[in-house]
PDB file of C-alpha atoms in Angstrom:
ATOM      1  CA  UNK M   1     -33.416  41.716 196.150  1.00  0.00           C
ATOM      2  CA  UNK M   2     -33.295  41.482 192.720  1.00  0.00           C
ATOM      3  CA  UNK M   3     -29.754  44.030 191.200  1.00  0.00           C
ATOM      4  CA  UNK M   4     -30.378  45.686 187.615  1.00  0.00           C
ATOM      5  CA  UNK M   5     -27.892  45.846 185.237  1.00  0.00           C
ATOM      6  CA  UNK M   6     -26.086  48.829 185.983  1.00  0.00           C
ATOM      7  CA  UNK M   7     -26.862  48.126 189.696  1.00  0.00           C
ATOM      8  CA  UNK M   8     -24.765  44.976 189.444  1.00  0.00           C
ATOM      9  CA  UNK M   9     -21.666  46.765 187.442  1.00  0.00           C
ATOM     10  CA  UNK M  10     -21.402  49.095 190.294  1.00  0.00           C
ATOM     11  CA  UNK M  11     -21.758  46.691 192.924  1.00  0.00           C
ATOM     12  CA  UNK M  12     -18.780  44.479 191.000  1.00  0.00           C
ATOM     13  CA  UNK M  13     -16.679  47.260 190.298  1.00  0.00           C
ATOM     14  CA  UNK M  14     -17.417  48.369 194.086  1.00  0.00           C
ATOM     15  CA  UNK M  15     -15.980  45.217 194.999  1.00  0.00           C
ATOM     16  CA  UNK M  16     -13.176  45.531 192.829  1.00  0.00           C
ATOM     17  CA  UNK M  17     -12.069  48.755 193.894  1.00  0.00           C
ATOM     18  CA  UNK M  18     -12.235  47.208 197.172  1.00  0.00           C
ATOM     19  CA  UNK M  19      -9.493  44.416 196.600  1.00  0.00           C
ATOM     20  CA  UNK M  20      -7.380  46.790 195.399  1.00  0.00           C
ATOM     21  CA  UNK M  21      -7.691  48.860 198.749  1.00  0.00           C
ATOM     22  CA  UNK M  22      -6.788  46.172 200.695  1.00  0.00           C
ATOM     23  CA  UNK M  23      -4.400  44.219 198.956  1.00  0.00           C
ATOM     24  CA  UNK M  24      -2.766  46.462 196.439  1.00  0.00           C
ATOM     25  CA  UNK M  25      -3.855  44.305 193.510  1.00  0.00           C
ATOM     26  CA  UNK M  26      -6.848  41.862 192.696  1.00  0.00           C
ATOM     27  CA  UNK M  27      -6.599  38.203 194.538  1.00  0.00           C
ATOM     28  CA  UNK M  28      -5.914  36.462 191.427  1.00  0.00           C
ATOM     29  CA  UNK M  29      -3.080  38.160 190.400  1.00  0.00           C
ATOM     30  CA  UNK M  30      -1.187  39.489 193.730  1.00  0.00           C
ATOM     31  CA  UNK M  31      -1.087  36.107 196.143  1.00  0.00           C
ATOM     32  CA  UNK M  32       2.025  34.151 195.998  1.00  0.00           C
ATOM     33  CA  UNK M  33      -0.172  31.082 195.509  1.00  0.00           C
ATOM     34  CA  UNK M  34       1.535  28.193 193.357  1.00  0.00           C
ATOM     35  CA  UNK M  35      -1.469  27.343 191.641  1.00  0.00           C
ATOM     36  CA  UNK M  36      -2.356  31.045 191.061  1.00  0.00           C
ATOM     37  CA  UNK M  37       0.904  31.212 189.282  1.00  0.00           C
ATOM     38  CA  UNK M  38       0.461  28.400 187.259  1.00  0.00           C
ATOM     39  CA  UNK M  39      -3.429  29.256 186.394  1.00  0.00           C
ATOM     40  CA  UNK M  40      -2.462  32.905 185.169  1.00  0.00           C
ATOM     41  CA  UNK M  41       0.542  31.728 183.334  1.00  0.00           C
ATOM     42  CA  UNK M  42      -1.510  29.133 180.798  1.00  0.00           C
ATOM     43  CA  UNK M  43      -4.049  31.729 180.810  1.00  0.00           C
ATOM     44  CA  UNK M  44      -1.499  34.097 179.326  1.00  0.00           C
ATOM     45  CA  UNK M  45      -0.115  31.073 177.365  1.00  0.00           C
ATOM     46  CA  UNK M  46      -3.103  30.020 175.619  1.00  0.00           C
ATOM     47  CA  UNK M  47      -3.815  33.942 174.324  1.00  0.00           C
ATOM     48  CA  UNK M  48      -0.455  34.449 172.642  1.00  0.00           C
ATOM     49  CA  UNK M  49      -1.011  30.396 171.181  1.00  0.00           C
ATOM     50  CA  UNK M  50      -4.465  31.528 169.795  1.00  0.00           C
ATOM     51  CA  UNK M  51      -3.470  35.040 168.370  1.00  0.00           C
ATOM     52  CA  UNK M  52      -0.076  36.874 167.313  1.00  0.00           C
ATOM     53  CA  UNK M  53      -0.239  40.634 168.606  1.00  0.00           C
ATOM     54  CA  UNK M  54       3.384  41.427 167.148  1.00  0.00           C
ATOM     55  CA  UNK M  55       3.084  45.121 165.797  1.00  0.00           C
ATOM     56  CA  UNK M  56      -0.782  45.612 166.601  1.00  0.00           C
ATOM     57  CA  UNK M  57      -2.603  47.586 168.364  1.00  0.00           C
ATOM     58  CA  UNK M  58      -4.135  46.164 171.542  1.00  0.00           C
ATOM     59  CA  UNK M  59      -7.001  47.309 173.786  1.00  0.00           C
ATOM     60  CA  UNK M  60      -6.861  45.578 177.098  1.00  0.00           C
ATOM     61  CA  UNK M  61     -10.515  45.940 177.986  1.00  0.00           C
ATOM     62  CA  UNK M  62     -11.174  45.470 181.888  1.00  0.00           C
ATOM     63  CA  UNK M  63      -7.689  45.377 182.605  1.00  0.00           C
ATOM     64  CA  UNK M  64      -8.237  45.763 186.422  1.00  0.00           C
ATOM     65  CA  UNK M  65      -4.949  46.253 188.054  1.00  0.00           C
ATOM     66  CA  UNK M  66      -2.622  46.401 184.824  1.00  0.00           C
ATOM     67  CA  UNK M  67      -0.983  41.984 185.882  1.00  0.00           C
ATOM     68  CA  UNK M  68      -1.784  40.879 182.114  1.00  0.00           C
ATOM     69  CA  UNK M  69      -1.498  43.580 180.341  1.00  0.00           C
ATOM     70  CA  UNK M  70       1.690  44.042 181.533  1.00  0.00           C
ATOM     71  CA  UNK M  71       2.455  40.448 180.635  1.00  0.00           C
ATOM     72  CA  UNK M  72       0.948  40.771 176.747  1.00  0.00           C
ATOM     73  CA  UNK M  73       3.029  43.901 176.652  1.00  0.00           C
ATOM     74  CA  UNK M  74       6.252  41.803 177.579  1.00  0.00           C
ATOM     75  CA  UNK M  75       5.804  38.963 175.646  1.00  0.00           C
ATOM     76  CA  UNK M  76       4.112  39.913 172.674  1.00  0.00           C
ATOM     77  CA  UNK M  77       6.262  43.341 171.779  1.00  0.00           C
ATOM     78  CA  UNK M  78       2.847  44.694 170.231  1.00  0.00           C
ATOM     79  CA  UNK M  79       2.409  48.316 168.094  1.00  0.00           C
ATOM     80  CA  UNK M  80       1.004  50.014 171.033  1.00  0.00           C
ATOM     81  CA  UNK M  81      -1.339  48.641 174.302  1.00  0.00           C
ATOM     82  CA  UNK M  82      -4.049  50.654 176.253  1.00  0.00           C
ATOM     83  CA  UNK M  83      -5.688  48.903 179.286  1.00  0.00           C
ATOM     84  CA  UNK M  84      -9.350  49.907 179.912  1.00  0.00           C
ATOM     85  CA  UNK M  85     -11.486  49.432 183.291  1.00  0.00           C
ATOM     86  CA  UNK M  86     -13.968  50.978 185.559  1.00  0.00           C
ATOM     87  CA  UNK M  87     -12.680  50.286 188.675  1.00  0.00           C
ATOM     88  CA  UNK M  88     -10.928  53.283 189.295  1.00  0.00           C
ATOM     89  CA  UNK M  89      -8.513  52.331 191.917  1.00  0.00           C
ATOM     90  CA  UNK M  90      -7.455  49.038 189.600  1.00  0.00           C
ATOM     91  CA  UNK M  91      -6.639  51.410 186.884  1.00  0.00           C
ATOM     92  CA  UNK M  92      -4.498  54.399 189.301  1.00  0.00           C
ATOM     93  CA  UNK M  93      -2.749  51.290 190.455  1.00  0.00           C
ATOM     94  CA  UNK M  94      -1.850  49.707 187.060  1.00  0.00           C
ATOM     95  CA  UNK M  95      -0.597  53.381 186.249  1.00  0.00           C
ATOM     96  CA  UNK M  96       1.686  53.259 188.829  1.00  0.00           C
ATOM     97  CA  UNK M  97       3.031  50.564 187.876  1.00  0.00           C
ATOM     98  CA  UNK M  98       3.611  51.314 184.397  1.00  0.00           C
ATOM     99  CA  UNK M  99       7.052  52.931 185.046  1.00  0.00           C
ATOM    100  CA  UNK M 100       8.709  53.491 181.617  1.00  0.00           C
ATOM    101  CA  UNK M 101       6.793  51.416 179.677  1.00  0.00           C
ATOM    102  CA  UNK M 102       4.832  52.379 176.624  1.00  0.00           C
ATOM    103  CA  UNK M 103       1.365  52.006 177.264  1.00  0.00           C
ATOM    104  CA  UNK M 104      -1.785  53.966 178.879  1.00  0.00           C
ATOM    105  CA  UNK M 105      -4.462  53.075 180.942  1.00  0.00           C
ATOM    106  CA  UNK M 106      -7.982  54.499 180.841  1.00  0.00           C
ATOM    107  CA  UNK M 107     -11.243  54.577 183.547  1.00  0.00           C
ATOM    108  CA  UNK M 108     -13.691  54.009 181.850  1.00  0.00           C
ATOM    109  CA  UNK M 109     -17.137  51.467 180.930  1.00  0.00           C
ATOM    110  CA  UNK M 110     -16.622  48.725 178.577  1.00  0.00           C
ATOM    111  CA  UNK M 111     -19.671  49.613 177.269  1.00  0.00           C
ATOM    112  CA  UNK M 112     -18.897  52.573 176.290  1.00  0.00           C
ATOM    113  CA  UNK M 113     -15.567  52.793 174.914  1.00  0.00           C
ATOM    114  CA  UNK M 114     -13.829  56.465 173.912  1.00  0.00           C
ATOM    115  CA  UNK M 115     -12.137  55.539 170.714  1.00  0.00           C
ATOM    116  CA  UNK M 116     -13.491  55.993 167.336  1.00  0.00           C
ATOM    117  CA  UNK M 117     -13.958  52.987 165.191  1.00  0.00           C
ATOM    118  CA  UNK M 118     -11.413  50.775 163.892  1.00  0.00           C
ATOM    119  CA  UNK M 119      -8.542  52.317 166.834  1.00  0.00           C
ATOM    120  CA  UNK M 120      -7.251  49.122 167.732  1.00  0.00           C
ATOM    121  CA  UNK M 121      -6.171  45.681 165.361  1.00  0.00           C
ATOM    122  CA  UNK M 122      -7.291  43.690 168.210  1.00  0.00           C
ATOM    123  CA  UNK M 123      -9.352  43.909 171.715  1.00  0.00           C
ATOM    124  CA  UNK M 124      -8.197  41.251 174.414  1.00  0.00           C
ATOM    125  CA  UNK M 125     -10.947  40.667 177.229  1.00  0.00           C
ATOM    126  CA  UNK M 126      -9.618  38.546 180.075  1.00  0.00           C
ATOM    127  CA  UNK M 127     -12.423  37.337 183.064  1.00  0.00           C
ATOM    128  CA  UNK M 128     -14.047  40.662 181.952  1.00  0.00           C
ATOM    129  CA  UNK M 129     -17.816  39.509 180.714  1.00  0.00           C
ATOM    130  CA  UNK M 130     -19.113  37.071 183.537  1.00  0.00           C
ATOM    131  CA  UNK M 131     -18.397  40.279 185.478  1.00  0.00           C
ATOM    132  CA  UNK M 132     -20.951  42.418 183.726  1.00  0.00           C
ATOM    133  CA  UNK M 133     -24.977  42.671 183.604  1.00  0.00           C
ATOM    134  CA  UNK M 134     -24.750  44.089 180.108  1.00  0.00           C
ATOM    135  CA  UNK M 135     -21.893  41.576 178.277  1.00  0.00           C
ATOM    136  CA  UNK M 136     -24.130  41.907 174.984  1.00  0.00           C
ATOM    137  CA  UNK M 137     -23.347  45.371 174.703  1.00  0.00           C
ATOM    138  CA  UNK M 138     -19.570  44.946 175.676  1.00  0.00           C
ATOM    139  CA  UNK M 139     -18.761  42.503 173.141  1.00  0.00           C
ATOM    140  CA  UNK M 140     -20.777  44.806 170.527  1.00  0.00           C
ATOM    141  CA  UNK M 141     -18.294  47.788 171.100  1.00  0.00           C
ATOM    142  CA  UNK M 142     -15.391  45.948 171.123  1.00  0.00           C
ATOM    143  CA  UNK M 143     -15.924  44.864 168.103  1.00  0.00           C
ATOM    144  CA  UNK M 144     -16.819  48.587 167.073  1.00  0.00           C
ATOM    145  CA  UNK M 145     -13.496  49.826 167.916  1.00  0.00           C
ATOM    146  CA  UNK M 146     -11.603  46.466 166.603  1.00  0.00           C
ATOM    147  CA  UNK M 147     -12.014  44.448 163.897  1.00  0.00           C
ATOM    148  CA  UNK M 148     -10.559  41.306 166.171  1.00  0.00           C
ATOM    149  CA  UNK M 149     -11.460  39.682 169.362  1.00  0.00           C
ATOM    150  CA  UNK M 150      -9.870  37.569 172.020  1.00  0.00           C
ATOM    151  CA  UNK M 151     -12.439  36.666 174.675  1.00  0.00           C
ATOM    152  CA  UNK M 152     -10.942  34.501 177.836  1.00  0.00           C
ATOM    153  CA  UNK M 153     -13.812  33.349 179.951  1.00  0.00           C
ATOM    154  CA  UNK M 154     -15.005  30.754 182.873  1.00  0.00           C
ATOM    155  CA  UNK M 155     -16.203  27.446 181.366  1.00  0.00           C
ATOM    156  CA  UNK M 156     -19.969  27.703 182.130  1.00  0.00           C
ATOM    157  CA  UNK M 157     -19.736  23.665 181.455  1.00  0.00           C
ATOM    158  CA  UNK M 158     -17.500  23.179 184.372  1.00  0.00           C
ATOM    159  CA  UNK M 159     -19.743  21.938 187.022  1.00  0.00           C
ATOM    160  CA  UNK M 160     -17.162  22.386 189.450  1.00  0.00           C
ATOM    161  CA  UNK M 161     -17.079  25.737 188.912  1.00  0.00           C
ATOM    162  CA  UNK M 162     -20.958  26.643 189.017  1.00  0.00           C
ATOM    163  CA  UNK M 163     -20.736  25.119 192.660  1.00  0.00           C
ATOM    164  CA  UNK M 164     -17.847  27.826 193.075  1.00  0.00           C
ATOM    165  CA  UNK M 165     -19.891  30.915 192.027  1.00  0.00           C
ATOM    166  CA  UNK M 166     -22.852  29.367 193.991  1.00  0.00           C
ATOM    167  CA  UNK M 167     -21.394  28.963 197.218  1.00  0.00           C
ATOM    168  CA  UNK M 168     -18.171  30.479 197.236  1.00  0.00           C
ATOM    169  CA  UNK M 169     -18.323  33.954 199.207  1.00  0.00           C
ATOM    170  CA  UNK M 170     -15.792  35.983 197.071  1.00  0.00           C
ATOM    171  CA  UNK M 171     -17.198  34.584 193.657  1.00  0.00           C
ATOM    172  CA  UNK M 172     -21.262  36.101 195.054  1.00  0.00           C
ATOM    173  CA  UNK M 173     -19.376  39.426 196.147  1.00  0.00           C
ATOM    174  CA  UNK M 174     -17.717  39.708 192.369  1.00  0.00           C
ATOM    175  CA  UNK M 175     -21.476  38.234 191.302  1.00  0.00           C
ATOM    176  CA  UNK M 176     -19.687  36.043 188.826  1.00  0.00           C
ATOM    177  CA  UNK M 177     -21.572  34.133 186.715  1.00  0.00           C
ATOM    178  CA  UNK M 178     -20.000  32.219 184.136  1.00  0.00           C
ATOM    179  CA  UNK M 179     -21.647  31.728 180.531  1.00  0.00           C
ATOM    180  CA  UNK M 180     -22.093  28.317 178.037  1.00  0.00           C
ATOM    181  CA  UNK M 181     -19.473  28.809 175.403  1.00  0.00           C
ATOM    182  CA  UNK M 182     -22.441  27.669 172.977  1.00  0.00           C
ATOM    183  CA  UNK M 183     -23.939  31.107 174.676  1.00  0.00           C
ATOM    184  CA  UNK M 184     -20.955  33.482 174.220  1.00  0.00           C
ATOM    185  CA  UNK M 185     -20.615  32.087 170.604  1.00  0.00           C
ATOM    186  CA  UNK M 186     -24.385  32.907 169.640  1.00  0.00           C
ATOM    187  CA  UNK M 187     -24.005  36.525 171.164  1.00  0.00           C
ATOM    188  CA  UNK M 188     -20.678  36.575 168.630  1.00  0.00           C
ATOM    189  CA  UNK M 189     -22.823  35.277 165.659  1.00  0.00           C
ATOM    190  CA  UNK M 190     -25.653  37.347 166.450  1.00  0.00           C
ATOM    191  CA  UNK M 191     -23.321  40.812 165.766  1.00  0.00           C
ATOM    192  CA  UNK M 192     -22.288  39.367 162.226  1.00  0.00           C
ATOM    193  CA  UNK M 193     -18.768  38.252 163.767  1.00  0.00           C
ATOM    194  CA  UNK M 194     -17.146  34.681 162.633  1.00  0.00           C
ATOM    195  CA  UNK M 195     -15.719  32.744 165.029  1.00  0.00           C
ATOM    196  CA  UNK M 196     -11.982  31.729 163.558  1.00  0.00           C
ATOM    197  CA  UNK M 197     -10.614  30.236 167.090  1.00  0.00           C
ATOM    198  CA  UNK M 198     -12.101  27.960 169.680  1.00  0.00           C
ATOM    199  CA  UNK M 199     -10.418  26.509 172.853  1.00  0.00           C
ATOM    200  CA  UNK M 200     -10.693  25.141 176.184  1.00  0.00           C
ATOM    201  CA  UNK M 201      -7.558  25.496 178.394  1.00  0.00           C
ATOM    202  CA  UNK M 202      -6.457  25.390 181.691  1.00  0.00           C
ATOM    203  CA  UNK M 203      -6.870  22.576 184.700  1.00  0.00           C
ATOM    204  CA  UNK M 204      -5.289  24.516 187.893  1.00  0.00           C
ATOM    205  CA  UNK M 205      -7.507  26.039 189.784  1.00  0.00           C
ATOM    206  CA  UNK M 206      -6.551  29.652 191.105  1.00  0.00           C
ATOM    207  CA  UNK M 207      -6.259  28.499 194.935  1.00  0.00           C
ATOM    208  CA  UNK M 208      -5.549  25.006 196.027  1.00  0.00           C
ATOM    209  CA  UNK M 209      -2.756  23.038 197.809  1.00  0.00           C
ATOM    210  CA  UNK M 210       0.716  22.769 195.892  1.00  0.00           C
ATOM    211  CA  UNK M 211       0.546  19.477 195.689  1.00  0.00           C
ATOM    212  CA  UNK M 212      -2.630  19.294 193.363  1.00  0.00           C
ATOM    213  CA  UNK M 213      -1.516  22.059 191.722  1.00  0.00           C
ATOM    214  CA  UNK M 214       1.168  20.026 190.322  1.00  0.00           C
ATOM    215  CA  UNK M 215      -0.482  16.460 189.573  1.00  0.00           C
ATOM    216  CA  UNK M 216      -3.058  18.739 187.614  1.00  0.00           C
ATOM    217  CA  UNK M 217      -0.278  20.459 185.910  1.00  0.00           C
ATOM    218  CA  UNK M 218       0.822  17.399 184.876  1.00  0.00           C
ATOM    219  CA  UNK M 219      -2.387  15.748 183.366  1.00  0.00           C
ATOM    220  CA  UNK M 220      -3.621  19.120 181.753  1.00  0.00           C
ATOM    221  CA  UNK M 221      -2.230  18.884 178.215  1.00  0.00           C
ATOM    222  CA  UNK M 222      -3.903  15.551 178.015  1.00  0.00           C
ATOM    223  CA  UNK M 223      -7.331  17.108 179.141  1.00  0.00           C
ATOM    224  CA  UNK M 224      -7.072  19.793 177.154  1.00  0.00           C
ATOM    225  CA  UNK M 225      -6.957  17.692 173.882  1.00  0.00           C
ATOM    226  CA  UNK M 226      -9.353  15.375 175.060  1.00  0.00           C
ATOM    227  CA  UNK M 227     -13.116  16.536 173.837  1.00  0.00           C
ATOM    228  CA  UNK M 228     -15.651  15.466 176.710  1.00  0.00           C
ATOM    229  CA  UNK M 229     -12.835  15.989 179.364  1.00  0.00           C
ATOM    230  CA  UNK M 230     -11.783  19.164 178.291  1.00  0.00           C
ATOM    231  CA  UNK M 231     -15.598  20.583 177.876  1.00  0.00           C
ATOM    232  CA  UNK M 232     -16.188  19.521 181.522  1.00  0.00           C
ATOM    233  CA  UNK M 233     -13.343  20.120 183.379  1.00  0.00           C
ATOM    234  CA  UNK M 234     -11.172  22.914 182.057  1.00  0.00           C
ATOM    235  CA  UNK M 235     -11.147  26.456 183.704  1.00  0.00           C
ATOM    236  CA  UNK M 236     -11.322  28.213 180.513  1.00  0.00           C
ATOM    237  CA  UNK M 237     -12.735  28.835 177.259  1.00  0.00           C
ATOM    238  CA  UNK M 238     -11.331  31.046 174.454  1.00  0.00           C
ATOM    239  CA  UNK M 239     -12.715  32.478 171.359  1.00  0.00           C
ATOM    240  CA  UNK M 240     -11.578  34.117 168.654  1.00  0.00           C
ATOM    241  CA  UNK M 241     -13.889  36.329 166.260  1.00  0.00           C
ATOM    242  CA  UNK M 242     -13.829  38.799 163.321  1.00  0.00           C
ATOM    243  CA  UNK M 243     -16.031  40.972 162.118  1.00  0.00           C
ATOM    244  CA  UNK M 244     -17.020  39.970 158.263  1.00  0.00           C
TER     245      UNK M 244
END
């Protein structure tokens, strides 16, 4: 059966809301997994390296259960920080765990943000747009209600990954599908955005044995710098845009 766009956004943010029924949190960011530890934290890492969100405003859009907003909160002491999703139950959760600090959390589609133009400095999207059957649109109102954009997504040159979201039950449940950086940056160009920042980071994968965990720890700076290596084989790809 072939899903249409809005067809697959529920069934993803179905699925979402599921996770966060049964485990309290989303799989990536509540196991105690070494490499899942290591994977989020260059994730984080490689945001604050590419952009400095000291004293800005910061929309969080798809900010599931609240994990890296919290941590972009914590680290990078911005002007103010909303989170934005449409899984419902990700978003109660992250605003239970808010406690005293100053930010809010929204339910609500990326595509169809409630903030006038120009609200934020910056909008961070994290994992959000190989989610979505409409990532076009997304990345067009995000830049509607910021002039700035930090995009983290799946390599879609990592053959390793492909496999993954082929044959990997929890990847065709969460119908991921990651996109060709040359893609993501035509959609950019396409809106009259320039793209300042370009980057491919990470090595870990999200769930695998300690012990690669740590040799890949240990030879991911030198992939990372390394063109055809880094292309191929690293878990990420970030982009920074403007509007002109």
């Amino acid at each position: 059966m072939t899903l249409t766009m809005q067809n697959m956004d529920k069934s993803s943010i179905a699925a979402f809301n599921k996770d966060v029924l049964s485990n309290k949190g989303y799989l990536y960011t509540t196991n105690d997994r070494l490499s899942s530890k290591i994977a989020n934290r260059r994730l984080t890492d490689v945001v604050l390296e590419c952009v400095d969100l000291k004293n800005r405003r910061v929309l969080d859009i798809g900010c599931g259960d609240g994990t890296y907003t919290f941590e972009l909160l914590d680290r990078a002491a911005p002007l103010s920080m909303t989170g934005v999703d449409a899984a419902a139950e990700a978003v109660a959760l992250a605003t239970n765990k808010r406690g005293g600090r100053n930010l809010d959390f929204i339910t609500c589609g990326a595509d169809k943000l409630p903030f006038a133009p120009d609200s934020f400095d910056i909008a961070h999207m994290r994992g959000l747009l190989h989610h979505l059957g409409n990532p076009i649109e997304v990345l067009r109102e995000a830049l509607r209600v910021a002039p700035e954009i930090i995009i983290v997504e799946p390599n879609g040159y990592n053959p390793v990954l492909k496999l993954i979201e082929r044959f990997s039950s929890y990847h065709v449940a969460h119908l991921e599908k990651s996109y060709a950086p040359s893609t993501l940056h035509g959609w950019i160009k396409s809106m009259g955005a320039g793209i300042s920042v370009r980057r491919y980071a990470g090595l870990v994968p999200f769930f695998c044995p300690e012990v690669l965990a740590k040799t890949l720890k240990l030879i991911e700076p030198l992939v990372e710098i390394t063109p055809l290596a880094r292309s191929l084989a690293c878990a990420v790809h970030v982009i920074v845009a403007k509007r002109n």
